[in-house]
Coordinates of C-alpha atoms and ligand atoms in Angstrom, one line a residue:
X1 CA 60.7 125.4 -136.8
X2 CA 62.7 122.0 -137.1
X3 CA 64.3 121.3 -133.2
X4 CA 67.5 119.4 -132.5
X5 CA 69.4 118.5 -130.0
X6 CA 72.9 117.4 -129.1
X7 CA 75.3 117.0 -126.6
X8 CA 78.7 118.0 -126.6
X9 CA 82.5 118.9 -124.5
X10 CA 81.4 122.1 -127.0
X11 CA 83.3 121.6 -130.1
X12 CA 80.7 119.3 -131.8
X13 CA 78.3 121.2 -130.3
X14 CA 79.7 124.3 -132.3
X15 CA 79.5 122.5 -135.6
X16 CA 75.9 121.6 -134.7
X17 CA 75.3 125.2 -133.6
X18 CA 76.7 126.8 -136.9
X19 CA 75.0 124.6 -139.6
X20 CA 71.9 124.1 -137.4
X21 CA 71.3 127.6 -137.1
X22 CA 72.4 128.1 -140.7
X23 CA 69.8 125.9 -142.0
X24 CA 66.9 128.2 -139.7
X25 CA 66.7 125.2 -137.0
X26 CA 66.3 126.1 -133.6
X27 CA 69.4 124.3 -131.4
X28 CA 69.6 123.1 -127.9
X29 CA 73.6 122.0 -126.8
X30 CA 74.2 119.9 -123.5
X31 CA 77.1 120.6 -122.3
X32 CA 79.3 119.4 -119.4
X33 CA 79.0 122.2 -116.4
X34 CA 82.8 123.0 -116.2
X35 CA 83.0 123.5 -120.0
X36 CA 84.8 126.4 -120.9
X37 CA 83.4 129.8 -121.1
X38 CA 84.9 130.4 -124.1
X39 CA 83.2 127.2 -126.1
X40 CA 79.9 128.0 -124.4
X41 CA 80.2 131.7 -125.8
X42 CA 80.9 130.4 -129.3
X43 CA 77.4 128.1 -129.4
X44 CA 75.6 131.2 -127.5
X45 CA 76.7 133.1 -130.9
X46 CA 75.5 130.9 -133.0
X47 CA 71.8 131.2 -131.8
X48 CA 72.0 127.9 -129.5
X49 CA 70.5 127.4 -126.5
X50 CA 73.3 126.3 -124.2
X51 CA 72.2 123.8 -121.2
X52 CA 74.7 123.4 -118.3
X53 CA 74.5 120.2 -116.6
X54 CA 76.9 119.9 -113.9
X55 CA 79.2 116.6 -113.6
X56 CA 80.9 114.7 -116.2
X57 CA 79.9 114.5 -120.2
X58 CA 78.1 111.5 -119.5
X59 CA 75.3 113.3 -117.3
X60 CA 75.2 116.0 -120.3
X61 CA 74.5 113.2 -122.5
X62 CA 71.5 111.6 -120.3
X63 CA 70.2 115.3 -119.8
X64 CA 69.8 115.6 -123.6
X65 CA 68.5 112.3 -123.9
X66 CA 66.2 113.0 -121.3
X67 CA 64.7 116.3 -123.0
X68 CA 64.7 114.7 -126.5
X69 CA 62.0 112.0 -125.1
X70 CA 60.4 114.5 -123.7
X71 CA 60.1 116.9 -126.4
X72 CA 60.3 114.9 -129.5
X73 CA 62.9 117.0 -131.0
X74 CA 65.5 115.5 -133.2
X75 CA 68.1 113.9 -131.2
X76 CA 71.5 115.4 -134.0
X77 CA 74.4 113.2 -132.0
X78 CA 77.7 112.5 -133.4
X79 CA 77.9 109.3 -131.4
X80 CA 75.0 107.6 -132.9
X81 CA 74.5 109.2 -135.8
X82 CA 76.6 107.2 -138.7
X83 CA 76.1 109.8 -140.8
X84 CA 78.5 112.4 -138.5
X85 CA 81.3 109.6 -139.9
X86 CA 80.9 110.3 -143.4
X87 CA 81.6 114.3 -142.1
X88 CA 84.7 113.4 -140.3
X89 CA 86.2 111.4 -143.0
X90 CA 86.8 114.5 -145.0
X91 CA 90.0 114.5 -142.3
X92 CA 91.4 112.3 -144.2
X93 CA 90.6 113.5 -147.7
X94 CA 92.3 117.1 -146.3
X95 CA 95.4 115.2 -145.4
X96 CA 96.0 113.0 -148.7
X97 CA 95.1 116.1 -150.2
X98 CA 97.5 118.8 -148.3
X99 CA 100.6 115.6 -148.6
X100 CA 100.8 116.0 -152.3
X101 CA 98.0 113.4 -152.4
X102 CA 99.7 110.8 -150.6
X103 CA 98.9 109.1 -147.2
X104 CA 101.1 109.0 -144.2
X105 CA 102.5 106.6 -142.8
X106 CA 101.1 106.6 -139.0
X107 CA 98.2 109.4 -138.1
X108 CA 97.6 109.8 -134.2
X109 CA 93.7 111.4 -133.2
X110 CA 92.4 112.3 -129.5
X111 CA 89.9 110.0 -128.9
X112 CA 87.2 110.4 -126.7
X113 CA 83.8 109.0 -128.6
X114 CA 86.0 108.1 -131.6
X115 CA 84.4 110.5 -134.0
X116 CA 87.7 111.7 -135.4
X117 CA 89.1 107.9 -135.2
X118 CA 86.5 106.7 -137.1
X119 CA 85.6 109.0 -139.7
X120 CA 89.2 109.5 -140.6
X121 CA 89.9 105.3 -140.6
X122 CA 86.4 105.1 -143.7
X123 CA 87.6 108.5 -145.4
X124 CA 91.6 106.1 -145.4
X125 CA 89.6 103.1 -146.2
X126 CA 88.2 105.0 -149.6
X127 CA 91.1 106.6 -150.4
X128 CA 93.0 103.4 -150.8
X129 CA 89.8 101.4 -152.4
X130 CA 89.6 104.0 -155.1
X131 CA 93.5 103.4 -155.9
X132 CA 94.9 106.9 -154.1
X133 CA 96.7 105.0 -151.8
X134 CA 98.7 102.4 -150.9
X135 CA 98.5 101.5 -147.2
X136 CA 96.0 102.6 -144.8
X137 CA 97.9 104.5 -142.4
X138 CA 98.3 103.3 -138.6
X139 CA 96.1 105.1 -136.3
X140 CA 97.0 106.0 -133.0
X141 CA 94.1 106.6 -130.4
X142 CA 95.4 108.8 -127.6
X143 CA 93.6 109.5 -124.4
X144 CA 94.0 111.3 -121.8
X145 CA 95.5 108.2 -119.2
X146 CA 93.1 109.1 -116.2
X147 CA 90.1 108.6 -118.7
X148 CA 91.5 105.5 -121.0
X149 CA 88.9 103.2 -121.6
X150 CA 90.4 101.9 -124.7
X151 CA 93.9 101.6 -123.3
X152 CA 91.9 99.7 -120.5
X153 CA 90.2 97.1 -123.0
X154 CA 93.1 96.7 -124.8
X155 CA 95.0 95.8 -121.9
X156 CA 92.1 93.8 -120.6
X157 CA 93.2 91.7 -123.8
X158 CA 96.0 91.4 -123.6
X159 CA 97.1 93.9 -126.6
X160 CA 99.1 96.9 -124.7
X161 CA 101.8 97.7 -127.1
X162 CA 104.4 100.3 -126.2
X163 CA 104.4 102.3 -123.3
X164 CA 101.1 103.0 -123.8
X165 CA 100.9 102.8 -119.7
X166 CA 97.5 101.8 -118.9
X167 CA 96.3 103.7 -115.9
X168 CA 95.7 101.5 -112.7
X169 CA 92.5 100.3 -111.8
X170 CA 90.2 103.2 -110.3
X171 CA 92.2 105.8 -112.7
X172 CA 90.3 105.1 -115.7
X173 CA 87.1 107.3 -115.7
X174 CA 88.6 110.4 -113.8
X175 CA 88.1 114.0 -114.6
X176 CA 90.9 115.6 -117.0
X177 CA 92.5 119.0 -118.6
X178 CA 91.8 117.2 -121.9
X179 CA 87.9 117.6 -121.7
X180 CA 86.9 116.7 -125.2
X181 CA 87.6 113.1 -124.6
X182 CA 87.0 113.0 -121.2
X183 CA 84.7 110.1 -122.2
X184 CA 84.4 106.9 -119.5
X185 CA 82.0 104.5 -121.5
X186 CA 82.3 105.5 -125.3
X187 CA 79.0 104.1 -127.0
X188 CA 81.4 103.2 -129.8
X189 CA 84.5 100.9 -128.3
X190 CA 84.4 98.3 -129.5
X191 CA 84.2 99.8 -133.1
X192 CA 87.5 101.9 -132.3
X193 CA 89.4 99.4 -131.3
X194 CA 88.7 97.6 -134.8
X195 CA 89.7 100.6 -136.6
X196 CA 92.9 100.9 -134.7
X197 CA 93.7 97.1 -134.9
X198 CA 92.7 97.1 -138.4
X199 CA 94.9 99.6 -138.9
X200 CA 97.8 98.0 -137.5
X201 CA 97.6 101.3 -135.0
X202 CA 97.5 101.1 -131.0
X203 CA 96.1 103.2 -127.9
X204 CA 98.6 105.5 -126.4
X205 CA 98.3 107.3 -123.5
X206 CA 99.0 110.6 -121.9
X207 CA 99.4 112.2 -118.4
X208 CA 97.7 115.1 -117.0
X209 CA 101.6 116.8 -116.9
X210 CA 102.1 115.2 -120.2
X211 CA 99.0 116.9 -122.0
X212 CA 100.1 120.5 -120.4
X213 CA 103.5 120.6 -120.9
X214 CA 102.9 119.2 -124.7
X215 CA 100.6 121.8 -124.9
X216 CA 103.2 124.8 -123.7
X217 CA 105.8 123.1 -126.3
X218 CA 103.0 123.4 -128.9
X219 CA 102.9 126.6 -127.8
X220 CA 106.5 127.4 -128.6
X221 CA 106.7 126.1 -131.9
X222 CA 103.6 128.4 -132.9
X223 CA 101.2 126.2 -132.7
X224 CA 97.8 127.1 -130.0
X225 CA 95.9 123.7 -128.8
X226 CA 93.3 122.9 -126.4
X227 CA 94.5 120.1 -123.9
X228 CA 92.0 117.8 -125.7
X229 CA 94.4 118.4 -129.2
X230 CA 97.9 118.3 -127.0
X231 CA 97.4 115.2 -126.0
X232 CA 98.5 113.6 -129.7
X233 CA 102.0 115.4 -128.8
X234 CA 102.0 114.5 -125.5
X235 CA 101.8 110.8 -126.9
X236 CA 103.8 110.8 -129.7
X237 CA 106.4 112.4 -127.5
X238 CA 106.9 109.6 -125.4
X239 CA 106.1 106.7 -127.5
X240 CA 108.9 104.7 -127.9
X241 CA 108.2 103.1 -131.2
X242 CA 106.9 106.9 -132.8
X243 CA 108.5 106.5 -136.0
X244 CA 109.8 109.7 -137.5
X245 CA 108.4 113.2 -137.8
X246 CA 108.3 112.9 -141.9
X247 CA 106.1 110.0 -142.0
X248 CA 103.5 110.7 -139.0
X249 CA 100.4 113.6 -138.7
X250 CA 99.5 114.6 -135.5
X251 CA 96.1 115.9 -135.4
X252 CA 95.3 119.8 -133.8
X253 CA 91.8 119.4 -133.5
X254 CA 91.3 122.0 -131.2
X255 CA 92.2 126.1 -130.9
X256 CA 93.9 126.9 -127.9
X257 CA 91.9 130.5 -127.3
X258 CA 88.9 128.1 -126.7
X259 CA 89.9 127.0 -124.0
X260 CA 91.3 128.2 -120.2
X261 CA 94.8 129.3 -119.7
X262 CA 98.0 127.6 -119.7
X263 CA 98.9 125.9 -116.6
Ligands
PLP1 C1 89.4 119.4 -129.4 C2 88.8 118.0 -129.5 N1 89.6 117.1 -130.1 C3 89.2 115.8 -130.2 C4 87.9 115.5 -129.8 C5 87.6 114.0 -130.0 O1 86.4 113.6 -129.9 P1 86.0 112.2 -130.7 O2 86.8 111.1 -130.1 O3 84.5 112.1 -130.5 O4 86.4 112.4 -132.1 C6 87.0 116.4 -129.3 C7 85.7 116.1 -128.8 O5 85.0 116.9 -128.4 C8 87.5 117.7 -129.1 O6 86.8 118.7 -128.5

């Protein structure tokens, strides 16, 4: 039986999970060791094999490195793989399409590996090469600001637009209520910073009281996120230069009942 292996804050993981078990392969999921119960559940039900490792994503990551070396099973990550891209850019195929089959204006993603970011900047990119589109829209990376390390580069170079409010040094690869893109050293920077520059997008921020309190308002409207999806709300909400509410997509990317409860 065909082996892979991935690892995961869970939601990828899930995907993997579903269509890996759905295609009779046997799948193993890393996952970080304070990863909701809920999320863990969800790939348990799917027939994965579900591998805590405690500390941050980036020791679930080694771990899953570690046992595809060792076992020669086929290594199915959405960071490396280029292919996962070509998934992700149905996002923005889904968004022309559910516009009226136009494109916004300004689209802002979580970004934590840039998986979202960077499927969803090639599915723009063909939309407005095949003539279905004018403009590629701006997009907005939004982190979590104690885990920034675009918001770091780009102040590093001197590109900080907005109040995008870096965090101070030290602050940048801390532990966060967003955990999706609780990512310190994204395999992919540099690559997400082209997309959002050539995108005429930026790197937002958003605080730890931010992300909650986004997610509660979220939460009033109708609407239940995860942290890791709040945290587009959060920025947009205090981003001076957000232009208006008809012209910008916020993305949900993940359900709220996956995740603990509201704090
Ligand atoms: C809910 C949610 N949103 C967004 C992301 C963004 O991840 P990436 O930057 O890899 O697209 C994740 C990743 O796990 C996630 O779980």
């Amino acid at each position: 039986m065909p082996r892979l292996v991935s690892d995961s804050s869970g939601n990828a993981g899930a995907s993997i999970a579903a269509y890996g078990g759905r295609a009779g392969m046997a799948v193993e999921v890393f996952v970080p060791g304070a990863t909701s119960e809920k999320k863990v559940a969800q790939l348990r039900g799917y027939g994965a094999t579900v591998h805590r490792v405690p500390g941050p994503r980036a020791q679930a990551a080694s771990a899953a490195i570690d046992h595809v070396e060792a076992t020669g099973a086929f290594y199915a990550s959405h960071v490396y793989n280029p292919l996962f891209h070509h998934g992700t850019k149905t996002f923005a195929f889904e968004l022309w399409e559910q516009l009226g089959r136009r494109l916004p204006e300004t689209v802002l993603v979580p970004a934590g590996n840039g998986t979202l970011l960077i499927g969803a900047a090639i599915g723009f990119r063909e939309l407005v090469a095949a003539g279905l589109g004018e403009r590629l829209p701006r997009l907005v990376a939004v982190q979590a600001q104690r885990c920034a390390p675009l918001a770091l580069a780009t102040r590093a170079a001197g590109q900080s637009r907005g109040r995008d409010a870096p965090p101070a040094p030290g602050e940048g690869a801390g532990e966060t209520i967003a955990e999706g893109i609780a990512i310190a050293e994204p395999a992919r920077l540099a690559q997400m910073l082209e997309v959002v520059s050539e995108s005429g997008g930026t790197v937002l921020t958003a605080t730890e009281a931010g992300i909650a309190s986004a997610r509660l308002a979220l939460a009033a409207k109708g609407v239940d996120v995860e942290p890791t999806a709040a945290v587009t709300y959060a920025g947009w909400l205090e981003w001076t230069e957000a232009p208006g509410p008809s012209s910008t997509v916020l993305a949900m990317t993940g359900a709220g009942l996956k995740a603990g409860g509201y704090c």
